[in-house]
PDB file of C-alpha atoms in Angstrom:
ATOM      1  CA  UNK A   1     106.712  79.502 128.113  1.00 47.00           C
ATOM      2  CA  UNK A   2     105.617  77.385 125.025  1.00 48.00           C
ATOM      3  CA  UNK A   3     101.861  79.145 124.224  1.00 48.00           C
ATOM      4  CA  UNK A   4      99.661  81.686 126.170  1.00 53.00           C
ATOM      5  CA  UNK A   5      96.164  81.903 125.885  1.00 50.00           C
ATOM      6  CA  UNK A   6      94.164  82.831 122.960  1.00 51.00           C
ATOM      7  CA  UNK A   7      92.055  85.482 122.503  1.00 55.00           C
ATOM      8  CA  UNK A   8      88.829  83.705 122.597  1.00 53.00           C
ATOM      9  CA  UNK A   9      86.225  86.698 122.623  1.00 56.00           C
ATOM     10  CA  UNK A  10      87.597  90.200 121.311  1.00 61.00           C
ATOM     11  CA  UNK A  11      83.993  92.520 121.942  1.00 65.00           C
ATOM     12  CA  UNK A  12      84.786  96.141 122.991  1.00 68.00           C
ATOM     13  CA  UNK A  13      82.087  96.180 125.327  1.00 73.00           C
ATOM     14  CA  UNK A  14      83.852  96.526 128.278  1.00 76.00           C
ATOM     15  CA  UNK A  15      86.570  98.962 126.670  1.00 78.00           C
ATOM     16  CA  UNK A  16      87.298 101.756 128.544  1.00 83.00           C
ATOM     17  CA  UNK A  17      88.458 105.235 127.853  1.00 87.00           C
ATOM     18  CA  UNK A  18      90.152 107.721 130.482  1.00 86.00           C
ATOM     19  CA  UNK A  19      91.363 111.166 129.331  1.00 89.00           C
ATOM     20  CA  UNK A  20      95.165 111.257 127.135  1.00 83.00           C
ATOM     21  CA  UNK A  21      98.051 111.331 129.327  1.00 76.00           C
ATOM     22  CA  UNK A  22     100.411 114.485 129.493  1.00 78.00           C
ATOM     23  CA  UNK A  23     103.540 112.479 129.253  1.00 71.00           C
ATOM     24  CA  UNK A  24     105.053 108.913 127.984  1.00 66.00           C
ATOM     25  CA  UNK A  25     107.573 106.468 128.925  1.00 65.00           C
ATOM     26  CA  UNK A  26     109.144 106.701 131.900  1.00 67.00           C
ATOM     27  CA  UNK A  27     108.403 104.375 135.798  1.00 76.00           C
ATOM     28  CA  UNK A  28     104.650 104.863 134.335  1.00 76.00           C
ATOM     29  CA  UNK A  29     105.621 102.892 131.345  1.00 73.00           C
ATOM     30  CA  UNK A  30     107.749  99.836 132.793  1.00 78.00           C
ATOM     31  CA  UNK A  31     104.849  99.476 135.532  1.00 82.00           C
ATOM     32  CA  UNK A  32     101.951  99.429 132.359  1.00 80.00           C
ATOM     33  CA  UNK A  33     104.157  97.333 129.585  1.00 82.00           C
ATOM     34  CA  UNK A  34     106.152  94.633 131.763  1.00 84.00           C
ATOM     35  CA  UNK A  35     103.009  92.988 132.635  1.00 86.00           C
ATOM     36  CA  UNK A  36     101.640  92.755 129.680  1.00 82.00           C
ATOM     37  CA  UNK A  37     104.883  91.930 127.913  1.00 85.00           C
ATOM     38  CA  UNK A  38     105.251  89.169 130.203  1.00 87.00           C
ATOM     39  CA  UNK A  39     101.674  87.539 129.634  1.00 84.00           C
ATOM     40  CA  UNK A  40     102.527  87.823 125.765  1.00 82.00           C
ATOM     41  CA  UNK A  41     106.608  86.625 125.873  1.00 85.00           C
ATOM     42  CA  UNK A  42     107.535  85.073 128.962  1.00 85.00           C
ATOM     43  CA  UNK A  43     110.073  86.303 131.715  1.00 87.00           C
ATOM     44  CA  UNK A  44     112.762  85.396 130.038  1.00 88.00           C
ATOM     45  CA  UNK A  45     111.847  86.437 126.306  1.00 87.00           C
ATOM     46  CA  UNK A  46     110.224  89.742 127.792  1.00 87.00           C
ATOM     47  CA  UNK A  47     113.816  90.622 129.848  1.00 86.00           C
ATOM     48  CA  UNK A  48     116.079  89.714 126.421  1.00 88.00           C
ATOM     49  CA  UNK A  49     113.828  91.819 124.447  1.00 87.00           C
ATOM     50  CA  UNK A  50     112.760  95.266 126.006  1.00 86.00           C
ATOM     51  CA  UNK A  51     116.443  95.639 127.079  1.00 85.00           C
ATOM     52  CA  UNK A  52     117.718  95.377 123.997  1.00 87.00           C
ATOM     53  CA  UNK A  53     115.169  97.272 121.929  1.00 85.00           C
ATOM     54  CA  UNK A  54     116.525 100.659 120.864  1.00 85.00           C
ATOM     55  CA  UNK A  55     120.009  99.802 122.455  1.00 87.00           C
ATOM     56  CA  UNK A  56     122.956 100.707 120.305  1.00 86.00           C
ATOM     57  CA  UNK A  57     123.684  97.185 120.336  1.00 86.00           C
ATOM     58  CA  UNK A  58     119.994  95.992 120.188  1.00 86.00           C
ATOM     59  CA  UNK A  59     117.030  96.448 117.577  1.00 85.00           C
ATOM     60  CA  UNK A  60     115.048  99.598 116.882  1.00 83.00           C
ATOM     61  CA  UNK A  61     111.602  98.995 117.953  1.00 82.00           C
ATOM     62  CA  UNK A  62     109.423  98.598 115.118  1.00 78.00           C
ATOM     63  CA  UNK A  63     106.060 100.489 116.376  1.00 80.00           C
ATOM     64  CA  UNK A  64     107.200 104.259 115.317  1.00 77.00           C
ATOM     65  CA  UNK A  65     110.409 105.945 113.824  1.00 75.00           C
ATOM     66  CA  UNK A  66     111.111 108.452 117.177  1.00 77.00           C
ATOM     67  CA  UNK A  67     114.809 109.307 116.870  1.00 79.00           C
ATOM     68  CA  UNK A  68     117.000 107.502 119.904  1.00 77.00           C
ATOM     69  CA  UNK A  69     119.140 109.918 121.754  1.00 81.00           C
ATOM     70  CA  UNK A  70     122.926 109.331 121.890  1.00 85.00           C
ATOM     71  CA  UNK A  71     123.020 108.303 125.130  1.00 84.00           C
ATOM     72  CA  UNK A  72     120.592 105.311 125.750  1.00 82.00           C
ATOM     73  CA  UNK A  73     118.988 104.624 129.157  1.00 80.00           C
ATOM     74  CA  UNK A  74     117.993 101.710 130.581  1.00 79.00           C
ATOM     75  CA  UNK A  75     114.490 101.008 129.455  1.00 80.00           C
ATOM     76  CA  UNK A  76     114.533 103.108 125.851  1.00 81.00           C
ATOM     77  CA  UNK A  77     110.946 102.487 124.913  1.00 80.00           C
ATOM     78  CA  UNK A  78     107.134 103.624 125.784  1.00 81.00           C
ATOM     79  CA  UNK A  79     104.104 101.262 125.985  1.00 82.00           C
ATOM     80  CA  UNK A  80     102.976 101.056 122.385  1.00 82.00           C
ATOM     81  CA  UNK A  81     106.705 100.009 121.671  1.00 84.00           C
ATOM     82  CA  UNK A  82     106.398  97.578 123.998  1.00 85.00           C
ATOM     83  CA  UNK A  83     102.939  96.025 122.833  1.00 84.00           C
ATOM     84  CA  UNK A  84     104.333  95.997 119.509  1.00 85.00           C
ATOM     85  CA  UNK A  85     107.669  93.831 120.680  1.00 87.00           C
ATOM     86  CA  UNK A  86     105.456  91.085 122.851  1.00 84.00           C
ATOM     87  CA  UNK A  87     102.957  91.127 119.219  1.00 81.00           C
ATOM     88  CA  UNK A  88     106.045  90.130 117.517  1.00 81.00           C
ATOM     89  CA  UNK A  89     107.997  87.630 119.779  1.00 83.00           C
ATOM     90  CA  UNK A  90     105.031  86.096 120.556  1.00 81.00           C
ATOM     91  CA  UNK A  91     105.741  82.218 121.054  1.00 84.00           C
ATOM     92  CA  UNK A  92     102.643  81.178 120.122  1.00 86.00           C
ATOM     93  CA  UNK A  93     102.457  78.865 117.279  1.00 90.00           C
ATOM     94  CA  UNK A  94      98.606  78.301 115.204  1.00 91.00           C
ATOM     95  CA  UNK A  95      98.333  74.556 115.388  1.00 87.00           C
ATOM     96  CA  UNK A  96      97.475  72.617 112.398  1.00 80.00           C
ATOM     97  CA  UNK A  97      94.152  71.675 113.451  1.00 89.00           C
ATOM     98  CA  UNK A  98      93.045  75.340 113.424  1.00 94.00           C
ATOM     99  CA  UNK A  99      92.298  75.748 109.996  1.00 94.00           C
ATOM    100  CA  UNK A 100      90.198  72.213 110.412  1.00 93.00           C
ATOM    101  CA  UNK A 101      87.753  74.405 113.041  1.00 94.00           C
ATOM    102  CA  UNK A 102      87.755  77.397 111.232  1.00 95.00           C
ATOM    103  CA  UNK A 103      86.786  78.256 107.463  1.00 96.00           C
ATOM    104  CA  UNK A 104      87.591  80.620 105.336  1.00 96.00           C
ATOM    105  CA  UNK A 105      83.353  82.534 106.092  1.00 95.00           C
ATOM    106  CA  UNK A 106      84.129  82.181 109.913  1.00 95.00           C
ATOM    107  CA  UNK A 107      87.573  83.800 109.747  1.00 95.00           C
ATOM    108  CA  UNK A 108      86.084  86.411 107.596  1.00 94.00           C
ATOM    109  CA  UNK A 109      83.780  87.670 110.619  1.00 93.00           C
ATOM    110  CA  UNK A 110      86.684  88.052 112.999  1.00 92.00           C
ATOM    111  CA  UNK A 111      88.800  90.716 114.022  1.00 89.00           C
ATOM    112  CA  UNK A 112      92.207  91.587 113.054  1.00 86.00           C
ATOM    113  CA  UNK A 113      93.035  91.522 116.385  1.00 83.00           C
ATOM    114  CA  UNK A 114      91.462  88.122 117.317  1.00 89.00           C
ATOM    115  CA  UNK A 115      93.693  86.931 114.446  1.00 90.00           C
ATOM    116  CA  UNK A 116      96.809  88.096 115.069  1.00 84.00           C
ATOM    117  CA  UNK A 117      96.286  86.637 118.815  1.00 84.00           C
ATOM    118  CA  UNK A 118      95.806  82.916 117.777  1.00 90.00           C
ATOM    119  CA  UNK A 119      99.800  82.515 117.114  1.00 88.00           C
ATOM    120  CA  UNK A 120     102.270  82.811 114.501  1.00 86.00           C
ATOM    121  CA  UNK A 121     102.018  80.634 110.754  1.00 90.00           C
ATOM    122  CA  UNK A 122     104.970  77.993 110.460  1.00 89.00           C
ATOM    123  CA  UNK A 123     103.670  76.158 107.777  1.00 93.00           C
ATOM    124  CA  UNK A 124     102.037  76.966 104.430  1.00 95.00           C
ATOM    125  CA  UNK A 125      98.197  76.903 104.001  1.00 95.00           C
ATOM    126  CA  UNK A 126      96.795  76.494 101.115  1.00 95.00           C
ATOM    127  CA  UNK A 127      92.773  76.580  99.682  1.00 95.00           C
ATOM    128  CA  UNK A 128      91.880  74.250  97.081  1.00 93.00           C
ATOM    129  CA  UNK A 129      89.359  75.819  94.538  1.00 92.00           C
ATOM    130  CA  UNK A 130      86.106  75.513  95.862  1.00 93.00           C
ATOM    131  CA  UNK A 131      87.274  74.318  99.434  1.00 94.00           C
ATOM    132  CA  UNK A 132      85.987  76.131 102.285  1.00 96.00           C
ATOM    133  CA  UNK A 133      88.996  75.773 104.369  1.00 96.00           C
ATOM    134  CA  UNK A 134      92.541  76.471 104.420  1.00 95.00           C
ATOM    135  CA  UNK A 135      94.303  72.937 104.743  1.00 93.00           C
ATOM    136  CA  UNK A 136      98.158  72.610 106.030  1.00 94.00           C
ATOM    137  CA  UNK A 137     100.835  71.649 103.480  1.00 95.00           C
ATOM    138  CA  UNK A 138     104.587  70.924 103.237  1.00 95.00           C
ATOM    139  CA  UNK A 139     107.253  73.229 102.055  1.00 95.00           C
ATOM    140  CA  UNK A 140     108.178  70.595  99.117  1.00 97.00           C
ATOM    141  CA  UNK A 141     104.195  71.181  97.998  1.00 97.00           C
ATOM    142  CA  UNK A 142     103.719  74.735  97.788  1.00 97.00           C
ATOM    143  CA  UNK A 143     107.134  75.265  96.276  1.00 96.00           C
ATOM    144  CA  UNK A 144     105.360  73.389  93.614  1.00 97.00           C
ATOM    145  CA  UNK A 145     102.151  74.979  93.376  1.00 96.00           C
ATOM    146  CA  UNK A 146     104.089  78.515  93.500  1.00 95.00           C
ATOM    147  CA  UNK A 147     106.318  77.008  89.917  1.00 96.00           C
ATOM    148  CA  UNK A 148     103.295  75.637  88.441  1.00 96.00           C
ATOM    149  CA  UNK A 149     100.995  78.458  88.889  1.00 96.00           C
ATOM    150  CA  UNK A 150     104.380  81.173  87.518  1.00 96.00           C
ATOM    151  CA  UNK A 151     105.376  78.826  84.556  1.00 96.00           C
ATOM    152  CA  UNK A 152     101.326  78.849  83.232  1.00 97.00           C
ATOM    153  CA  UNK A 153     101.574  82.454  83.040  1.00 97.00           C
ATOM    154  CA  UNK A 154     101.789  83.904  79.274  1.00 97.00           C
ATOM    155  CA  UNK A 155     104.168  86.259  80.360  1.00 97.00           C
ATOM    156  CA  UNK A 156     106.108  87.598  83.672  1.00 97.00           C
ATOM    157  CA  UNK A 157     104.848  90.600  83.879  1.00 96.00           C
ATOM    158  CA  UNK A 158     101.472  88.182  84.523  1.00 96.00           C
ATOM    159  CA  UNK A 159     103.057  88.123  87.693  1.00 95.00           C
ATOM    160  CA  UNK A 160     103.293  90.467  90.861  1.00 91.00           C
ATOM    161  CA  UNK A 161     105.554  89.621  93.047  1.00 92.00           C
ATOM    162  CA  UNK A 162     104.712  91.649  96.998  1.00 85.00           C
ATOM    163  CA  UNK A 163     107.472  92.213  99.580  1.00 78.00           C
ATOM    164  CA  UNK A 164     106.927  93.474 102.987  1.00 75.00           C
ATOM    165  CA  UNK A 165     108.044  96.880 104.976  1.00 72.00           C
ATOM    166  CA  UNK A 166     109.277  94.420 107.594  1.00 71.00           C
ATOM    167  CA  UNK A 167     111.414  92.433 105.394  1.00 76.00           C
ATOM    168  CA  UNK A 168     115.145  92.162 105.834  1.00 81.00           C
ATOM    169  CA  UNK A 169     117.695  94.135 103.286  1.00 85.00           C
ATOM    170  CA  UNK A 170     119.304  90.698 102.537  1.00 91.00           C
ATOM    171  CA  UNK A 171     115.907  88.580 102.121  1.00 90.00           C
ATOM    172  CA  UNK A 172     114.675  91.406  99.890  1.00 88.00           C
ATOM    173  CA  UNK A 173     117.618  91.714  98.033  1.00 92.00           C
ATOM    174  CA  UNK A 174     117.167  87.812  96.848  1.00 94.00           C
ATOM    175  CA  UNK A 175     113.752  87.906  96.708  1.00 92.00           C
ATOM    176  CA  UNK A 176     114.127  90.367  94.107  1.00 92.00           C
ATOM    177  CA  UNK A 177     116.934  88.719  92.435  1.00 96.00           C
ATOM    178  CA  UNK A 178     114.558  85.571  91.776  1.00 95.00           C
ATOM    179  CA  UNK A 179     111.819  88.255  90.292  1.00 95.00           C
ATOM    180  CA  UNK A 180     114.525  89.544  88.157  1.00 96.00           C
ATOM    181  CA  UNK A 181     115.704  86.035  87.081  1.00 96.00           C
ATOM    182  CA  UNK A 182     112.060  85.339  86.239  1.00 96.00           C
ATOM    183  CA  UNK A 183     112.221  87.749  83.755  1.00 96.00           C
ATOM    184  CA  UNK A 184     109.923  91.195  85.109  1.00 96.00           C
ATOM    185  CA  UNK A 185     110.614  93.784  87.789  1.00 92.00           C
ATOM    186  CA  UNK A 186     107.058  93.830  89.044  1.00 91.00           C
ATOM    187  CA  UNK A 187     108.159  94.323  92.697  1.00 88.00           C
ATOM    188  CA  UNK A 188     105.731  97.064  94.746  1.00 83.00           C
ATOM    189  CA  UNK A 189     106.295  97.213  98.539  1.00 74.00           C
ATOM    190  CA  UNK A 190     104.028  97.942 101.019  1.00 71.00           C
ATOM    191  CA  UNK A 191     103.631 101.694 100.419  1.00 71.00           C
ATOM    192  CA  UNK A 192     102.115 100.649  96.830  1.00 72.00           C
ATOM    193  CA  UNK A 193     100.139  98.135  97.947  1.00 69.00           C
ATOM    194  CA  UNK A 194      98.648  99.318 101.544  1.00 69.00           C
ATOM    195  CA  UNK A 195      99.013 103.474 101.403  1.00 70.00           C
ATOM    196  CA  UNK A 196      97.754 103.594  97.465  1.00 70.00           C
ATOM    197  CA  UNK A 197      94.851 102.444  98.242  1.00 68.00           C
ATOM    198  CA  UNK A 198      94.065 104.839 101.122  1.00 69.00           C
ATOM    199  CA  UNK A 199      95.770 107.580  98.719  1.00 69.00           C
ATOM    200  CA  UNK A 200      93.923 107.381  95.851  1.00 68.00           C
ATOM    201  CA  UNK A 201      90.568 108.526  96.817  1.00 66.00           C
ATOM    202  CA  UNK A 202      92.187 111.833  98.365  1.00 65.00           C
ATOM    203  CA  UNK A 203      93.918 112.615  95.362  1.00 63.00           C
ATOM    204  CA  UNK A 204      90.772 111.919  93.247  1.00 65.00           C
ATOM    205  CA  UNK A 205      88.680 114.397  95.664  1.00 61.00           C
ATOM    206  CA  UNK A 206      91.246 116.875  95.679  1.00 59.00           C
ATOM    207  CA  UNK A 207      91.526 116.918  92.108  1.00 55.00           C
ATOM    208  CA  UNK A 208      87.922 117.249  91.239  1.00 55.00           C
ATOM    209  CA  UNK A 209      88.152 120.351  94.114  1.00 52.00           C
ATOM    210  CA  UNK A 210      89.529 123.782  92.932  1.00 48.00           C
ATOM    211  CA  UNK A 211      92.512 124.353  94.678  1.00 51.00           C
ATOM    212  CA  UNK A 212      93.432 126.997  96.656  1.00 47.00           C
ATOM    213  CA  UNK A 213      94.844 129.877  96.293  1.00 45.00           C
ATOM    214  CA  UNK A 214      96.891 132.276  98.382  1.00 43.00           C
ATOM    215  CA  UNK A 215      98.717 135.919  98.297  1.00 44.00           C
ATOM    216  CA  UNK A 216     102.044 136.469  99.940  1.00 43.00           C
ATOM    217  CA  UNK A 217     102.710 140.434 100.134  1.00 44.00           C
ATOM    218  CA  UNK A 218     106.294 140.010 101.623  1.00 42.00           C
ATOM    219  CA  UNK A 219     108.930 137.238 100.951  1.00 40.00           C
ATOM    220  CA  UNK A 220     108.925 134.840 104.276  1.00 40.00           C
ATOM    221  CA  UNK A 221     112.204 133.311 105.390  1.00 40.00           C
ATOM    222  CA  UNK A 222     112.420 129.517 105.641  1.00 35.00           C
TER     223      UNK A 222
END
C-alpha cells in the first residue's frame, strides 16, 4: 500500500454523536479500530503495528500514558490508541507538487485535520520572503540557510532552538549537544512552548482572583 486517499473535504456536517460508552477496549475495539487502521496503514503495516504496540517487546502507544499490566494480552490497546498508531505510520508521502497548488492563505483556512491527512513531509520547504508559497528544497540547501541565518545572529542566545515531546532520547541528546556547541542553552520542549501558552492566562486570572480560603477543625490523614 504506497498512498491512501486524501482527505479532500473535512466539514462536520454529517458528524454524528451517540451517547459515551460504559466500557473500552475489548472485541468492541478490534471490530471499530482494524478497519480503520487498515484504510490508514495497510494489512500488513496495520498487523506489525497494533500487535506490537504496548507489548513488552513492542512500543508504548503514544495517544495516552495508561499503565500496561504485567501480563500483556493479545490486542493491548483501545480505539483512540489505535487512531493514533495508523496517524503515525501513515505511508502517505505530500508530493512535491502540493505546495505548487496550495499557498501559504489557502493552507491557512484548513483544518488541522485536513492537514495532517495529506501525508507525511520528506523534504524541506522553505518560503522565500514575500513568496506566497512554500517551494521544495534539498537537504544540502536548507542546511545552508539554517548556518547562514544562526551565524548573522549578534549573539546565541538570538537563537531558540525547539525540540519535540516525540523526539527520541538519543536525537535529543545531539540536538542539544549542537545548541550547546553553538554557544547558549536556549532549549524549551514542548511543555514551554505548547502548555505555557494555554497556562498563562489561568495563572494571570487566578492571580488577579482572591484565593480561597479554608478551615480544617481536625487533622485529616493522607
Amino acid at each position: 500500500m504506497d498512498k491512501k486517499p486524501s482527505v479532500v473535504h473535512d466539514s462536520d456536517a454529517d458528524l454524528t454523536v451517540g451517547p459515551p460508552k460504559r466500557s473500552a477496549a475489548g472485541l468492541p475495539s478490534l471490530v471499530d479500530s482494524l478497519p480503520r487502521a487498515v484504510s490508514q496503514m495497510g494489512p500488513s503495516r496495520t498487523w506489525k503495528s497494533l500487535l506490537a504496540m504496548n507489548q513488552k517487546d513492542g512500543f508504548d502507544c503514544m495517544s495516552c500514558a495508561w499503565p500496561d499490566p504485567p501480563e500483556r494480552k493479545l490486542a493491548e490497546f483501545c480505539e483512540n490508541g489505535a487512531k493514533a498508531v495508523g496517524w503515525e505510520a501513515d505511508p502517505l508521502k505530500v508530493p512535491s507538487g502540493f505546495w505548487d497548488e496550495n499557498d501559504v492563505e489557502s493552507l491557512a483556512q484548513r483544518s488541522e485535520y485536513w492537514l495532517g491527512q495529506q501525508g507525511r513531509l520528506v523534504e524541506p520547504v522553505y518560503k522565500p520572503a514575500g513568496s506566497s508559497h512554500y517551494r521544495s528544497i534539498s537537504w544540502d540547501n536548507a542546511f545552508r540557510i539554517v548556518a547562514r541565518e544562526l551565524n548573522a545572529l549578534e549573539s546565541p542566545d538570538e537563537a531558540t532552538f525547539y525540540t519535540s515531546g516525540r523526539t527520541s532520547n538519543e536525537a535529543a541528546f545531539v540536538y542539544q549537544l549542537f545548541v550547546r556547541a553553538f554557544g547558549t542553552n536556549n532549549l524549551p520542549d514542548c511543555s514551554n512552548m505548547c502548555h505555557e501558552s494555554t497556562g498563562l492566562p489561568s495563572v494571570r486570572r487566578s492571580a488577579s482572583e482572591s484565593p480561597p480560603s479554608a478551615t480544617r477543625t481536625s487533622p485529616r490523614r493522607i
